[in-house]
């Protein structure tokens, strides 16, 4: 039996829902970290399979694991927030139940956090398929950033930064007044915008330590459901709640909204959603509003994909023409 760590250096939050195929590998990759002084907070989100049994078996041998069991399915945001309410570590990490991490991930990230007194440390990652084949290996450019503007520009421009939470550790204090919003999509974007806004020092390290299982379908190739609008809602919520003297940063938030308006519009028009006309009009209205708020001079020379800009310009000209061009390019 491995005893509980009284003062863990890193608290790792793992929401679990119907992950029996992956959860043992996931949790063992955390338990076997070279950084021993950690705690693992597992939130079983009312799984219908054997996920909880597997987690309890692991916890019976290692008291560094704490398990919370939701009585009904609450979603990732609720589960992560429950984890945040129960952490003891100076730093916080997140791992998804179908992913796993390299054995020295938290040692490497924590070492940089302590060396530079950093609020956020981000590393590279791999996207893998179900057979552990590497689809993408995304190394990052080593960097150190200071203050609200540098940290925010880094994240909002997606220039050497990623939206998701799992390839990072965060100073616990960033979450004193910050919680995950109740979205099914883009909750990571929301949380990272405001975490970076309050960040004093951010370190980015080159190496890939996080292994992220991906589906076959891309973000704009999945069937439309109304929850996908959370991607747009998250962007709008960020825009309305963001408070910065650096006005150019708002253009990056507007750009995010426009990207996901187009993405949702594509999925909507490809499917058989009952209220297609109503939702497509709403999306076009949102696009028009935030296109007017986007200042292209603000995002120039910030590593923005020119294909995204071209998509936005064509969609602005005519959404139906945009779809026609997209369909031709796919065939």
PDB file of C-alpha atoms in Angstrom:
ATOM      1  CA  UNK A   1       0.000   0.000   0.000  1.00  0.00           C
ATOM      2  CA  UNK A   2       1.318   3.431  -0.980  1.00  0.00           C
ATOM      3  CA  UNK A   3       0.364   6.081   1.557  1.00  0.00           C
ATOM      4  CA  UNK A   4      -1.394   9.355   0.927  1.00  0.00           C
ATOM      5  CA  UNK A   5       0.778  12.404   0.225  1.00  0.00           C
ATOM      6  CA  UNK A   6      -0.041  15.082   2.810  1.00  0.00           C
ATOM      7  CA  UNK A   7       1.332  18.023   0.811  1.00  0.00           C
ATOM      8  CA  UNK A   8       1.271  16.993  -2.857  1.00  0.00           C
ATOM      9  CA  UNK A   9       3.230  19.037  -5.347  1.00  0.00           C
ATOM     10  CA  UNK A  10       0.756  18.422  -8.172  1.00  0.00           C
ATOM     11  CA  UNK A  11      -2.929  17.477  -8.032  1.00  0.00           C
ATOM     12  CA  UNK A  12      -4.134  15.621 -11.133  1.00  0.00           C
ATOM     13  CA  UNK A  13      -7.865  15.750 -11.920  1.00  0.00           C
ATOM     14  CA  UNK A  14      -9.323  12.915 -14.019  1.00  0.00           C
ATOM     15  CA  UNK A  15     -13.038  12.979 -14.963  1.00  0.00           C
ATOM     16  CA  UNK A  16     -14.203   9.476 -15.892  1.00  0.00           C
ATOM     17  CA  UNK A  17     -17.256   8.408 -17.858  1.00  0.00           C
ATOM     18  CA  UNK A  18     -17.593   4.958 -19.450  1.00  0.00           C
ATOM     19  CA  UNK A  19     -13.847   4.636 -19.979  1.00  0.00           C
ATOM     20  CA  UNK A  20     -13.281   1.021 -18.942  1.00  0.00           C
ATOM     21  CA  UNK A  21     -11.183   0.332 -22.065  1.00  0.00           C
ATOM     22  CA  UNK A  22      -8.672   3.041 -21.247  1.00  0.00           C
ATOM     23  CA  UNK A  23      -8.872   4.066 -17.596  1.00  0.00           C
ATOM     24  CA  UNK A  24      -6.383   1.603 -16.112  1.00  0.00           C
ATOM     25  CA  UNK A  25      -3.654   2.619 -18.556  1.00  0.00           C
ATOM     26  CA  UNK A  26      -4.498   6.271 -17.933  1.00  0.00           C
ATOM     27  CA  UNK A  27      -4.344   6.077 -14.139  1.00  0.00           C
ATOM     28  CA  UNK A  28      -1.235   3.893 -14.077  1.00  0.00           C
ATOM     29  CA  UNK A  29       0.576   6.410 -16.269  1.00  0.00           C
ATOM     30  CA  UNK A  30      -0.097   8.978 -13.524  1.00  0.00           C
ATOM     31  CA  UNK A  31       0.676   6.671 -10.587  1.00  0.00           C
ATOM     32  CA  UNK A  32       4.023   5.752 -12.137  1.00  0.00           C
ATOM     33  CA  UNK A  33       5.178   9.336 -12.558  1.00  0.00           C
ATOM     34  CA  UNK A  34       8.792  10.032 -11.658  1.00  0.00           C
ATOM     35  CA  UNK A  35       7.386  12.897  -9.564  1.00  0.00           C
ATOM     36  CA  UNK A  36       6.067  10.803  -6.679  1.00  0.00           C
ATOM     37  CA  UNK A  37       4.494  13.527  -4.518  1.00  0.00           C
ATOM     38  CA  UNK A  38       1.218  13.839  -6.380  1.00  0.00           C
ATOM     39  CA  UNK A  39      -2.444  13.203  -5.707  1.00  0.00           C
ATOM     40  CA  UNK A  40      -4.929  11.877  -8.238  1.00  0.00           C
ATOM     41  CA  UNK A  41      -8.515  13.061  -7.981  1.00  0.00           C
ATOM     42  CA  UNK A  42     -10.836  10.798  -9.958  1.00  0.00           C
ATOM     43  CA  UNK A  43     -14.405  11.924 -10.548  1.00  0.00           C
ATOM     44  CA  UNK A  44     -16.582   9.073 -11.743  1.00  0.00           C
ATOM     45  CA  UNK A  45     -19.371  10.783 -13.664  1.00  0.00           C
ATOM     46  CA  UNK A  46     -22.011   8.059 -13.148  1.00  0.00           C
ATOM     47  CA  UNK A  47     -20.311   5.603 -15.501  1.00  0.00           C
ATOM     48  CA  UNK A  48     -22.481   2.714 -16.694  1.00  0.00           C
ATOM     49  CA  UNK A  49     -19.562   0.342 -17.295  1.00  0.00           C
ATOM     50  CA  UNK A  50     -16.798  -0.998 -15.029  1.00  0.00           C
ATOM     51  CA  UNK A  51     -14.830   2.259 -14.837  1.00  0.00           C
ATOM     52  CA  UNK A  52     -15.557   2.815 -11.138  1.00  0.00           C
ATOM     53  CA  UNK A  53     -14.638  -0.766 -10.207  1.00  0.00           C
ATOM     54  CA  UNK A  54     -11.291  -0.414 -11.991  1.00  0.00           C
ATOM     55  CA  UNK A  55     -10.579   2.899 -10.259  1.00  0.00           C
ATOM     56  CA  UNK A  56     -11.506   1.518  -6.837  1.00  0.00           C
ATOM     57  CA  UNK A  57      -9.186  -1.446  -7.348  1.00  0.00           C
ATOM     58  CA  UNK A  58      -6.308   0.911  -8.148  1.00  0.00           C
ATOM     59  CA  UNK A  59      -7.179   3.135  -5.180  1.00  0.00           C
ATOM     60  CA  UNK A  60      -7.126   0.149  -2.812  1.00  0.00           C
ATOM     61  CA  UNK A  61      -3.382  -0.147  -3.466  1.00  0.00           C
ATOM     62  CA  UNK A  62      -2.446   3.525  -3.585  1.00  0.00           C
ATOM     63  CA  UNK A  63      -3.811   6.143  -1.199  1.00  0.00           C
ATOM     64  CA  UNK A  64      -2.658   8.953  -3.461  1.00  0.00           C
ATOM     65  CA  UNK A  65      -5.945   8.332  -5.303  1.00  0.00           C
ATOM     66  CA  UNK A  66      -9.157  10.028  -4.156  1.00  0.00           C
ATOM     67  CA  UNK A  67     -12.430   9.046  -5.825  1.00  0.00           C
ATOM     68  CA  UNK A  68     -15.600  11.105  -6.034  1.00  0.00           C
ATOM     69  CA  UNK A  69     -18.715   9.477  -7.467  1.00  0.00           C
ATOM     70  CA  UNK A  70     -21.376  11.656  -9.096  1.00  0.00           C
ATOM     71  CA  UNK A  71     -24.875  10.260  -8.523  1.00  0.00           C
ATOM     72  CA  UNK A  72     -25.875  11.298 -12.048  1.00  0.00           C
ATOM     73  CA  UNK A  73     -24.005  12.256 -15.197  1.00  0.00           C
ATOM     74  CA  UNK A  74     -22.956  15.898 -14.799  1.00  0.00           C
ATOM     75  CA  UNK A  75     -20.433  16.374 -17.601  1.00  0.00           C
ATOM     76  CA  UNK A  76     -16.737  17.178 -17.776  1.00  0.00           C
ATOM     77  CA  UNK A  77     -17.028  20.789 -16.584  1.00  0.00           C
ATOM     78  CA  UNK A  78     -18.913  19.867 -13.397  1.00  0.00           C
ATOM     79  CA  UNK A  79     -16.508  17.016 -12.689  1.00  0.00           C
ATOM     80  CA  UNK A  80     -13.411  19.160 -13.164  1.00  0.00           C
ATOM     81  CA  UNK A  81     -14.882  21.840 -10.907  1.00  0.00           C
ATOM     82  CA  UNK A  82     -15.577  19.217  -8.238  1.00  0.00           C
ATOM     83  CA  UNK A  83     -11.953  18.181  -8.537  1.00  0.00           C
ATOM     84  CA  UNK A  84     -10.812  21.801  -8.232  1.00  0.00           C
ATOM     85  CA  UNK A  85     -12.784  22.120  -4.993  1.00  0.00           C
ATOM     86  CA  UNK A  86     -10.810  19.235  -3.498  1.00  0.00           C
ATOM     87  CA  UNK A  87      -7.204  19.768  -4.590  1.00  0.00           C
ATOM     88  CA  UNK A  88      -4.307  20.120  -2.163  1.00  0.00           C
ATOM     89  CA  UNK A  89      -1.393  20.578  -4.555  1.00  0.00           C
ATOM     90  CA  UNK A  90       0.387  23.821  -5.382  1.00  0.00           C
ATOM     91  CA  UNK A  91      -0.073  22.996  -9.062  1.00  0.00           C
ATOM     92  CA  UNK A  92      -2.958  21.372 -10.917  1.00  0.00           C
ATOM     93  CA  UNK A  93      -2.978  19.108 -13.958  1.00  0.00           C
ATOM     94  CA  UNK A  94      -5.791  17.520 -15.947  1.00  0.00           C
ATOM     95  CA  UNK A  95      -5.836  14.185 -17.752  1.00  0.00           C
ATOM     96  CA  UNK A  96      -8.733  12.808 -19.800  1.00  0.00           C
ATOM     97  CA  UNK A  97      -9.716   9.232 -19.030  1.00  0.00           C
ATOM     98  CA  UNK A  98      -8.915   7.837 -22.491  1.00  0.00           C
ATOM     99  CA  UNK A  99      -5.483   9.479 -22.660  1.00  0.00           C
ATOM    100  CA  UNK A 100      -2.177   8.762 -20.946  1.00  0.00           C
ATOM    101  CA  UNK A 101       0.984  10.669 -20.112  1.00  0.00           C
ATOM    102  CA  UNK A 102       4.710  10.009 -20.349  1.00  0.00           C
ATOM    103  CA  UNK A 103       6.236   8.925 -17.054  1.00  0.00           C
ATOM    104  CA  UNK A 104       8.262  12.097 -16.500  1.00  0.00           C
ATOM    105  CA  UNK A 105       5.648  14.623 -17.602  1.00  0.00           C
ATOM    106  CA  UNK A 106       4.859  16.148 -14.227  1.00  0.00           C
ATOM    107  CA  UNK A 107       8.476  16.099 -13.052  1.00  0.00           C
ATOM    108  CA  UNK A 108       9.516  18.082 -16.121  1.00  0.00           C
ATOM    109  CA  UNK A 109       6.643  20.574 -15.910  1.00  0.00           C
ATOM    110  CA  UNK A 110       6.930  21.011 -12.154  1.00  0.00           C
ATOM    111  CA  UNK A 111      10.689  21.550 -12.378  1.00  0.00           C
ATOM    112  CA  UNK A 112      10.144  24.457 -14.786  1.00  0.00           C
ATOM    113  CA  UNK A 113       7.312  25.857 -12.679  1.00  0.00           C
ATOM    114  CA  UNK A 114       9.512  25.993  -9.579  1.00  0.00           C
ATOM    115  CA  UNK A 115      12.585  27.265 -11.425  1.00  0.00           C
ATOM    116  CA  UNK A 116      10.759  30.273 -12.880  1.00  0.00           C
ATOM    117  CA  UNK A 117       7.907  30.634 -10.354  1.00  0.00           C
ATOM    118  CA  UNK A 118       5.566  30.140 -13.312  1.00  0.00           C
ATOM    119  CA  UNK A 119       1.774  30.143 -13.180  1.00  0.00           C
ATOM    120  CA  UNK A 120       1.392  27.981 -16.304  1.00  0.00           C
ATOM    121  CA  UNK A 121       3.759  25.471 -17.881  1.00  0.00           C
ATOM    122  CA  UNK A 122       2.797  23.994 -21.264  1.00  0.00           C
ATOM    123  CA  UNK A 123       4.419  21.112 -23.142  1.00  0.00           C
ATOM    124  CA  UNK A 124       4.116  19.427 -26.513  1.00  0.00           C
ATOM    125  CA  UNK A 125       1.750  16.534 -27.151  1.00  0.00           C
ATOM    126  CA  UNK A 126       0.993  13.626 -29.441  1.00  0.00           C
ATOM    127  CA  UNK A 127      -2.304  12.785 -31.070  1.00  0.00           C
ATOM    128  CA  UNK A 128      -2.611   9.015 -31.226  1.00  0.00           C
ATOM    129  CA  UNK A 129      -5.090   6.517 -32.625  1.00  0.00           C
ATOM    130  CA  UNK A 130      -6.686   3.625 -30.763  1.00  0.00           C
ATOM    131  CA  UNK A 131      -3.657   1.434 -31.525  1.00  0.00           C
ATOM    132  CA  UNK A 132      -1.189   3.984 -30.100  1.00  0.00           C
ATOM    133  CA  UNK A 133       0.039   4.975 -33.546  1.00  0.00           C
ATOM    134  CA  UNK A 134       1.225   8.574 -33.564  1.00  0.00           C
ATOM    135  CA  UNK A 135      -0.920  10.665 -35.916  1.00  0.00           C
ATOM    136  CA  UNK A 136       0.592  14.029 -35.002  1.00  0.00           C
ATOM    137  CA  UNK A 137       3.537  14.903 -32.786  1.00  0.00           C
ATOM    138  CA  UNK A 138       3.337  18.569 -31.880  1.00  0.00           C
ATOM    139  CA  UNK A 139       6.495  19.922 -30.304  1.00  0.00           C
ATOM    140  CA  UNK A 140       6.349  23.437 -28.927  1.00  0.00           C
ATOM    141  CA  UNK A 141       8.863  26.249 -29.225  1.00  0.00           C
ATOM    142  CA  UNK A 142      10.655  26.772 -25.879  1.00  0.00           C
ATOM    143  CA  UNK A 143       9.620  30.133 -24.501  1.00  0.00           C
ATOM    144  CA  UNK A 144       9.171  32.232 -21.385  1.00  0.00           C
ATOM    145  CA  UNK A 145       6.447  34.871 -21.256  1.00  0.00           C
ATOM    146  CA  UNK A 146       5.820  37.617 -18.713  1.00  0.00           C
ATOM    147  CA  UNK A 147       2.632  39.405 -17.750  1.00  0.00           C
ATOM    148  CA  UNK A 148      -0.963  39.568 -18.902  1.00  0.00           C
ATOM    149  CA  UNK A 149      -0.304  40.833 -22.414  1.00  0.00           C
ATOM    150  CA  UNK A 150       2.421  38.392 -23.469  1.00  0.00           C
ATOM    151  CA  UNK A 151       0.651  35.390 -21.934  1.00  0.00           C
ATOM    152  CA  UNK A 152      -2.742  36.360 -23.359  1.00  0.00           C
ATOM    153  CA  UNK A 153      -1.422  37.114 -26.839  1.00  0.00           C
ATOM    154  CA  UNK A 154       0.368  33.764 -26.850  1.00  0.00           C
ATOM    155  CA  UNK A 155      -2.811  31.855 -26.080  1.00  0.00           C
ATOM    156  CA  UNK A 156      -5.374  33.886 -28.012  1.00  0.00           C
ATOM    157  CA  UNK A 157      -3.306  33.812 -31.197  1.00  0.00           C
ATOM    158  CA  UNK A 158      -2.721  30.054 -30.798  1.00  0.00           C
ATOM    159  CA  UNK A 159       0.853  30.886 -31.695  1.00  0.00           C
ATOM    160  CA  UNK A 160       2.821  28.174 -29.889  1.00  0.00           C
ATOM    161  CA  UNK A 161      -0.135  27.437 -27.589  1.00  0.00           C
ATOM    162  CA  UNK A 162      -3.080  25.039 -27.466  1.00  0.00           C
ATOM    163  CA  UNK A 163      -6.597  25.461 -26.116  1.00  0.00           C
ATOM    164  CA  UNK A 164      -6.897  22.228 -24.195  1.00  0.00           C
ATOM    165  CA  UNK A 165      -5.968  21.980 -20.533  1.00  0.00           C
ATOM    166  CA  UNK A 166      -4.245  18.614 -20.379  1.00  0.00           C
ATOM    167  CA  UNK A 167      -0.784  19.531 -21.709  1.00  0.00           C
ATOM    168  CA  UNK A 168      -0.288  22.057 -18.913  1.00  0.00           C
ATOM    169  CA  UNK A 169       0.052  22.517 -15.199  1.00  0.00           C
ATOM    170  CA  UNK A 170      -1.473  25.555 -13.524  1.00  0.00           C
ATOM    171  CA  UNK A 171      -0.784  27.383 -10.301  1.00  0.00           C
ATOM    172  CA  UNK A 172      -3.691  26.506  -8.032  1.00  0.00           C
ATOM    173  CA  UNK A 173      -4.268  30.205  -7.305  1.00  0.00           C
ATOM    174  CA  UNK A 174      -5.426  30.784 -10.897  1.00  0.00           C
ATOM    175  CA  UNK A 175      -8.579  28.840 -10.033  1.00  0.00           C
ATOM    176  CA  UNK A 176      -9.437  30.749  -6.864  1.00  0.00           C
ATOM    177  CA  UNK A 177     -12.119  32.658  -8.782  1.00  0.00           C
ATOM    178  CA  UNK A 178     -12.183  30.650 -12.013  1.00  0.00           C
ATOM    179  CA  UNK A 179     -14.333  27.619 -12.811  1.00  0.00           C
ATOM    180  CA  UNK A 180     -15.118  25.633 -15.929  1.00  0.00           C
ATOM    181  CA  UNK A 181     -18.327  26.832 -17.650  1.00  0.00           C
ATOM    182  CA  UNK A 182     -21.102  24.328 -18.233  1.00  0.00           C
ATOM    183  CA  UNK A 183     -20.434  23.756 -21.923  1.00  0.00           C
ATOM    184  CA  UNK A 184     -20.059  20.444 -23.722  1.00  0.00           C
ATOM    185  CA  UNK A 185     -17.607  22.049 -26.140  1.00  0.00           C
ATOM    186  CA  UNK A 186     -14.942  24.767 -25.827  1.00  0.00           C
ATOM    187  CA  UNK A 187     -14.874  24.805 -22.025  1.00  0.00           C
ATOM    188  CA  UNK A 188     -11.085  24.497 -22.293  1.00  0.00           C
ATOM    189  CA  UNK A 189     -10.912  27.597 -24.482  1.00  0.00           C
ATOM    190  CA  UNK A 190     -12.897  29.618 -21.949  1.00  0.00           C
ATOM    191  CA  UNK A 191     -10.827  28.519 -18.969  1.00  0.00           C
ATOM    192  CA  UNK A 192      -7.510  29.083 -20.704  1.00  0.00           C
ATOM    193  CA  UNK A 193      -8.347  32.584 -21.883  1.00  0.00           C
ATOM    194  CA  UNK A 194      -8.916  33.748 -18.318  1.00  0.00           C
ATOM    195  CA  UNK A 195      -6.123  31.636 -16.807  1.00  0.00           C
ATOM    196  CA  UNK A 196      -3.651  33.227 -19.232  1.00  0.00           C
ATOM    197  CA  UNK A 197      -5.077  36.678 -18.533  1.00  0.00           C
ATOM    198  CA  UNK A 198      -4.193  36.243 -14.854  1.00  0.00           C
ATOM    199  CA  UNK A 199      -0.854  34.588 -15.572  1.00  0.00           C
ATOM    200  CA  UNK A 200       2.315  36.395 -14.485  1.00  0.00           C
ATOM    201  CA  UNK A 201       4.836  33.946 -15.963  1.00  0.00           C
ATOM    202  CA  UNK A 202       4.278  31.178 -18.514  1.00  0.00           C
ATOM    203  CA  UNK A 203       6.848  28.610 -19.577  1.00  0.00           C
ATOM    204  CA  UNK A 204       6.545  26.582 -22.769  1.00  0.00           C
ATOM    205  CA  UNK A 205       8.766  23.542 -23.166  1.00  0.00           C
ATOM    206  CA  UNK A 206       9.514  21.719 -26.381  1.00  0.00           C
ATOM    207  CA  UNK A 207       9.065  18.052 -25.548  1.00  0.00           C
ATOM    208  CA  UNK A 208       5.898  15.995 -26.018  1.00  0.00           C
ATOM    209  CA  UNK A 209       4.652  14.356 -22.824  1.00  0.00           C
ATOM    210  CA  UNK A 210       0.869  14.116 -23.283  1.00  0.00           C
ATOM    211  CA  UNK A 211      -0.765  11.424 -25.453  1.00  0.00           C
ATOM    212  CA  UNK A 212      -4.201  12.421 -26.696  1.00  0.00           C
ATOM    213  CA  UNK A 213      -6.544   9.860 -28.258  1.00  0.00           C
ATOM    214  CA  UNK A 214      -8.367  11.267 -31.278  1.00  0.00           C
ATOM    215  CA  UNK A 215     -11.371  10.192 -33.308  1.00  0.00           C
ATOM    216  CA  UNK A 216     -11.325   9.719 -37.069  1.00  0.00           C
ATOM    217  CA  UNK A 217     -13.490  12.797 -37.632  1.00  0.00           C
ATOM    218  CA  UNK A 218     -12.251  16.362 -37.557  1.00  0.00           C
ATOM    219  CA  UNK A 219     -13.927  19.202 -35.711  1.00  0.00           C
ATOM    220  CA  UNK A 220     -16.065  20.245 -38.682  1.00  0.00           C
ATOM    221  CA  UNK A 221     -16.815  16.758 -39.993  1.00  0.00           C
ATOM    222  CA  UNK A 222     -19.154  15.543 -37.254  1.00  0.00           C
ATOM    223  CA  UNK A 223     -22.968  15.485 -37.320  1.00  0.00           C
ATOM    224  CA  UNK A 224     -24.539  18.693 -36.054  1.00  0.00           C
ATOM    225  CA  UNK A 225     -26.226  18.774 -32.685  1.00  0.00           C
ATOM    226  CA  UNK A 226     -27.380  21.827 -30.809  1.00  0.00           C
ATOM    227  CA  UNK A 227     -24.617  21.436 -28.207  1.00  0.00           C
ATOM    228  CA  UNK A 228     -22.054  22.230 -30.906  1.00  0.00           C
ATOM    229  CA  UNK A 229     -23.220  25.836 -30.615  1.00  0.00           C
ATOM    230  CA  UNK A 230     -21.419  25.867 -27.257  1.00  0.00           C
ATOM    231  CA  UNK A 231     -18.282  26.535 -29.303  1.00  0.00           C
ATOM    232  CA  UNK A 232     -19.774  29.823 -30.457  1.00  0.00           C
ATOM    233  CA  UNK A 233     -21.383  30.589 -27.085  1.00  0.00           C
ATOM    234  CA  UNK A 234     -18.065  30.111 -25.302  1.00  0.00           C
ATOM    235  CA  UNK A 235     -16.388  32.603 -27.615  1.00  0.00           C
ATOM    236  CA  UNK A 236     -19.170  35.158 -27.167  1.00  0.00           C
ATOM    237  CA  UNK A 237     -19.071  34.730 -23.384  1.00  0.00           C
ATOM    238  CA  UNK A 238     -15.316  35.293 -23.392  1.00  0.00           C
ATOM    239  CA  UNK A 239     -15.676  38.396 -25.582  1.00  0.00           C
ATOM    240  CA  UNK A 240     -18.351  39.916 -23.342  1.00  0.00           C
ATOM    241  CA  UNK A 241     -16.556  39.135 -20.069  1.00  0.00           C
ATOM    242  CA  UNK A 242     -13.023  39.944 -21.176  1.00  0.00           C
ATOM    243  CA  UNK A 243     -11.632  43.132 -19.677  1.00  0.00           C
ATOM    244  CA  UNK A 244      -8.324  44.361 -21.013  1.00  0.00           C
ATOM    245  CA  UNK A 245      -6.703  47.633 -21.950  1.00  0.00           C
ATOM    246  CA  UNK A 246      -5.045  45.792 -24.850  1.00  0.00           C
ATOM    247  CA  UNK A 247      -7.848  46.202 -27.373  1.00  0.00           C
ATOM    248  CA  UNK A 248      -6.087  44.243 -30.113  1.00  0.00           C
ATOM    249  CA  UNK A 249      -6.666  41.052 -28.100  1.00  0.00           C
ATOM    250  CA  UNK A 250     -10.401  41.287 -28.745  1.00  0.00           C
ATOM    251  CA  UNK A 251      -9.798  40.654 -32.442  1.00  0.00           C
ATOM    252  CA  UNK A 252      -8.400  37.216 -31.626  1.00  0.00           C
ATOM    253  CA  UNK A 253     -11.545  36.371 -29.661  1.00  0.00           C
ATOM    254  CA  UNK A 254     -13.687  37.593 -32.567  1.00  0.00           C
ATOM    255  CA  UNK A 255     -11.606  35.413 -34.892  1.00  0.00           C
ATOM    256  CA  UNK A 256     -12.296  32.385 -32.677  1.00  0.00           C
ATOM    257  CA  UNK A 257     -16.035  33.077 -32.844  1.00  0.00           C
ATOM    258  CA  UNK A 258     -15.977  33.426 -36.638  1.00  0.00           C
ATOM    259  CA  UNK A 259     -14.064  30.157 -37.038  1.00  0.00           C
ATOM    260  CA  UNK A 260     -16.657  28.241 -35.067  1.00  0.00           C
ATOM    261  CA  UNK A 261     -19.631  29.981 -36.649  1.00  0.00           C
ATOM    262  CA  UNK A 262     -18.348  28.669 -39.979  1.00  0.00           C
ATOM    263  CA  UNK A 263     -17.676  25.236 -38.510  1.00  0.00           C
ATOM    264  CA  UNK A 264     -21.204  24.982 -37.053  1.00  0.00           C
ATOM    265  CA  UNK A 265     -22.710  26.327 -40.277  1.00  0.00           C
ATOM    266  CA  UNK A 266     -20.956  23.608 -42.284  1.00  0.00           C
ATOM    267  CA  UNK A 267     -22.191  20.840 -39.983  1.00  0.00           C
ATOM    268  CA  UNK A 268     -25.686  22.297 -39.877  1.00  0.00           C
ATOM    269  CA  UNK A 269     -26.030  22.522 -43.651  1.00  0.00           C
ATOM    270  CA  UNK A 270     -24.626  19.025 -44.143  1.00  0.00           C
ATOM    271  CA  UNK A 271     -27.186  17.459 -41.809  1.00  0.00           C
ATOM    272  CA  UNK A 272     -30.939  17.157 -41.334  1.00  0.00           C
ATOM    273  CA  UNK A 273     -31.458  19.321 -38.278  1.00  0.00           C
ATOM    274  CA  UNK A 274     -35.131  20.325 -37.925  1.00  0.00           C
ATOM    275  CA  UNK A 275     -34.581  24.042 -37.327  1.00  0.00           C
ATOM    276  CA  UNK A 276     -31.857  24.428 -39.921  1.00  0.00           C
ATOM    277  CA  UNK A 277     -33.103  27.722 -41.390  1.00  0.00           C
ATOM    278  CA  UNK A 278     -33.551  29.392 -38.003  1.00  0.00           C
ATOM    279  CA  UNK A 279     -30.162  28.329 -36.655  1.00  0.00           C
ATOM    280  CA  UNK A 280     -28.344  29.156 -39.906  1.00  0.00           C
ATOM    281  CA  UNK A 281     -29.797  32.681 -39.787  1.00  0.00           C
ATOM    282  CA  UNK A 282     -28.697  33.058 -36.174  1.00  0.00           C
ATOM    283  CA  UNK A 283     -25.209  31.930 -37.095  1.00  0.00           C
ATOM    284  CA  UNK A 284     -25.023  34.357 -40.001  1.00  0.00           C
ATOM    285  CA  UNK A 285     -26.174  37.208 -37.745  1.00  0.00           C
ATOM    286  CA  UNK A 286     -23.476  36.340 -35.205  1.00  0.00           C
ATOM    287  CA  UNK A 287     -20.912  36.155 -37.986  1.00  0.00           C
ATOM    288  CA  UNK A 288     -21.843  39.619 -39.222  1.00  0.00           C
ATOM    289  CA  UNK A 289     -21.627  41.115 -35.719  1.00  0.00           C
ATOM    290  CA  UNK A 290     -18.198  39.714 -34.914  1.00  0.00           C
ATOM    291  CA  UNK A 291     -16.796  40.211 -38.405  1.00  0.00           C
ATOM    292  CA  UNK A 292     -17.318  43.916 -37.794  1.00  0.00           C
ATOM    293  CA  UNK A 293     -15.400  43.604 -34.509  1.00  0.00           C
ATOM    294  CA  UNK A 294     -12.458  41.830 -36.110  1.00  0.00           C
ATOM    295  CA  UNK A 295      -9.629  44.195 -37.002  1.00  0.00           C
ATOM    296  CA  UNK A 296      -7.357  42.430 -39.476  1.00  0.00           C
ATOM    297  CA  UNK A 297      -4.431  44.684 -38.581  1.00  0.00           C
ATOM    298  CA  UNK A 298      -4.552  43.303 -35.026  1.00  0.00           C
ATOM    299  CA  UNK A 299      -3.972  39.713 -36.100  1.00  0.00           C
ATOM    300  CA  UNK A 300      -1.407  40.395 -38.823  1.00  0.00           C
ATOM    301  CA  UNK A 301       1.978  38.674 -38.379  1.00  0.00           C
ATOM    302  CA  UNK A 302       0.718  36.537 -35.498  1.00  0.00           C
ATOM    303  CA  UNK A 303       0.897  33.137 -37.164  1.00  0.00           C
ATOM    304  CA  UNK A 304      -2.786  33.007 -38.104  1.00  0.00           C
ATOM    305  CA  UNK A 305      -3.486  30.415 -40.799  1.00  0.00           C
ATOM    306  CA  UNK A 306      -4.146  32.231 -44.085  1.00  0.00           C
ATOM    307  CA  UNK A 307      -6.681  29.538 -44.980  1.00  0.00           C
ATOM    308  CA  UNK A 308      -8.797  30.648 -42.013  1.00  0.00           C
ATOM    309  CA  UNK A 309      -8.714  34.240 -43.212  1.00  0.00           C
ATOM    310  CA  UNK A 310      -9.688  33.162 -46.731  1.00  0.00           C
ATOM    311  CA  UNK A 311     -12.597  31.110 -45.369  1.00  0.00           C
ATOM    312  CA  UNK A 312     -13.832  34.100 -43.402  1.00  0.00           C
ATOM    313  CA  UNK A 313     -13.635  36.425 -46.401  1.00  0.00           C
ATOM    314  CA  UNK A 314     -15.494  33.988 -48.663  1.00  0.00           C
ATOM    315  CA  UNK A 315     -18.147  33.341 -46.008  1.00  0.00           C
ATOM    316  CA  UNK A 316     -18.577  37.091 -45.586  1.00  0.00           C
ATOM    317  CA  UNK A 317     -19.128  37.424 -49.337  1.00  0.00           C
ATOM    318  CA  UNK A 318     -21.822  34.717 -49.374  1.00  0.00           C
ATOM    319  CA  UNK A 319     -22.310  31.718 -47.014  1.00  0.00           C
ATOM    320  CA  UNK A 320     -23.919  29.578 -49.718  1.00  0.00           C
ATOM    321  CA  UNK A 321     -21.094  30.366 -52.121  1.00  0.00           C
ATOM    322  CA  UNK A 322     -18.676  29.379 -49.363  1.00  0.00           C
ATOM    323  CA  UNK A 323     -20.393  25.984 -49.056  1.00  0.00           C
ATOM    324  CA  UNK A 324     -20.234  25.477 -52.799  1.00  0.00           C
ATOM    325  CA  UNK A 325     -16.491  26.206 -52.849  1.00  0.00           C
ATOM    326  CA  UNK A 326     -15.944  23.913 -49.867  1.00  0.00           C
ATOM    327  CA  UNK A 327     -17.850  21.042 -51.469  1.00  0.00           C
ATOM    328  CA  UNK A 328     -15.915  21.420 -54.719  1.00  0.00           C
ATOM    329  CA  UNK A 329     -12.592  21.400 -52.860  1.00  0.00           C
ATOM    330  CA  UNK A 330     -13.572  18.234 -50.955  1.00  0.00           C
ATOM    331  CA  UNK A 331     -14.336  16.309 -54.170  1.00  0.00           C
TER     332      UNK A 331
END
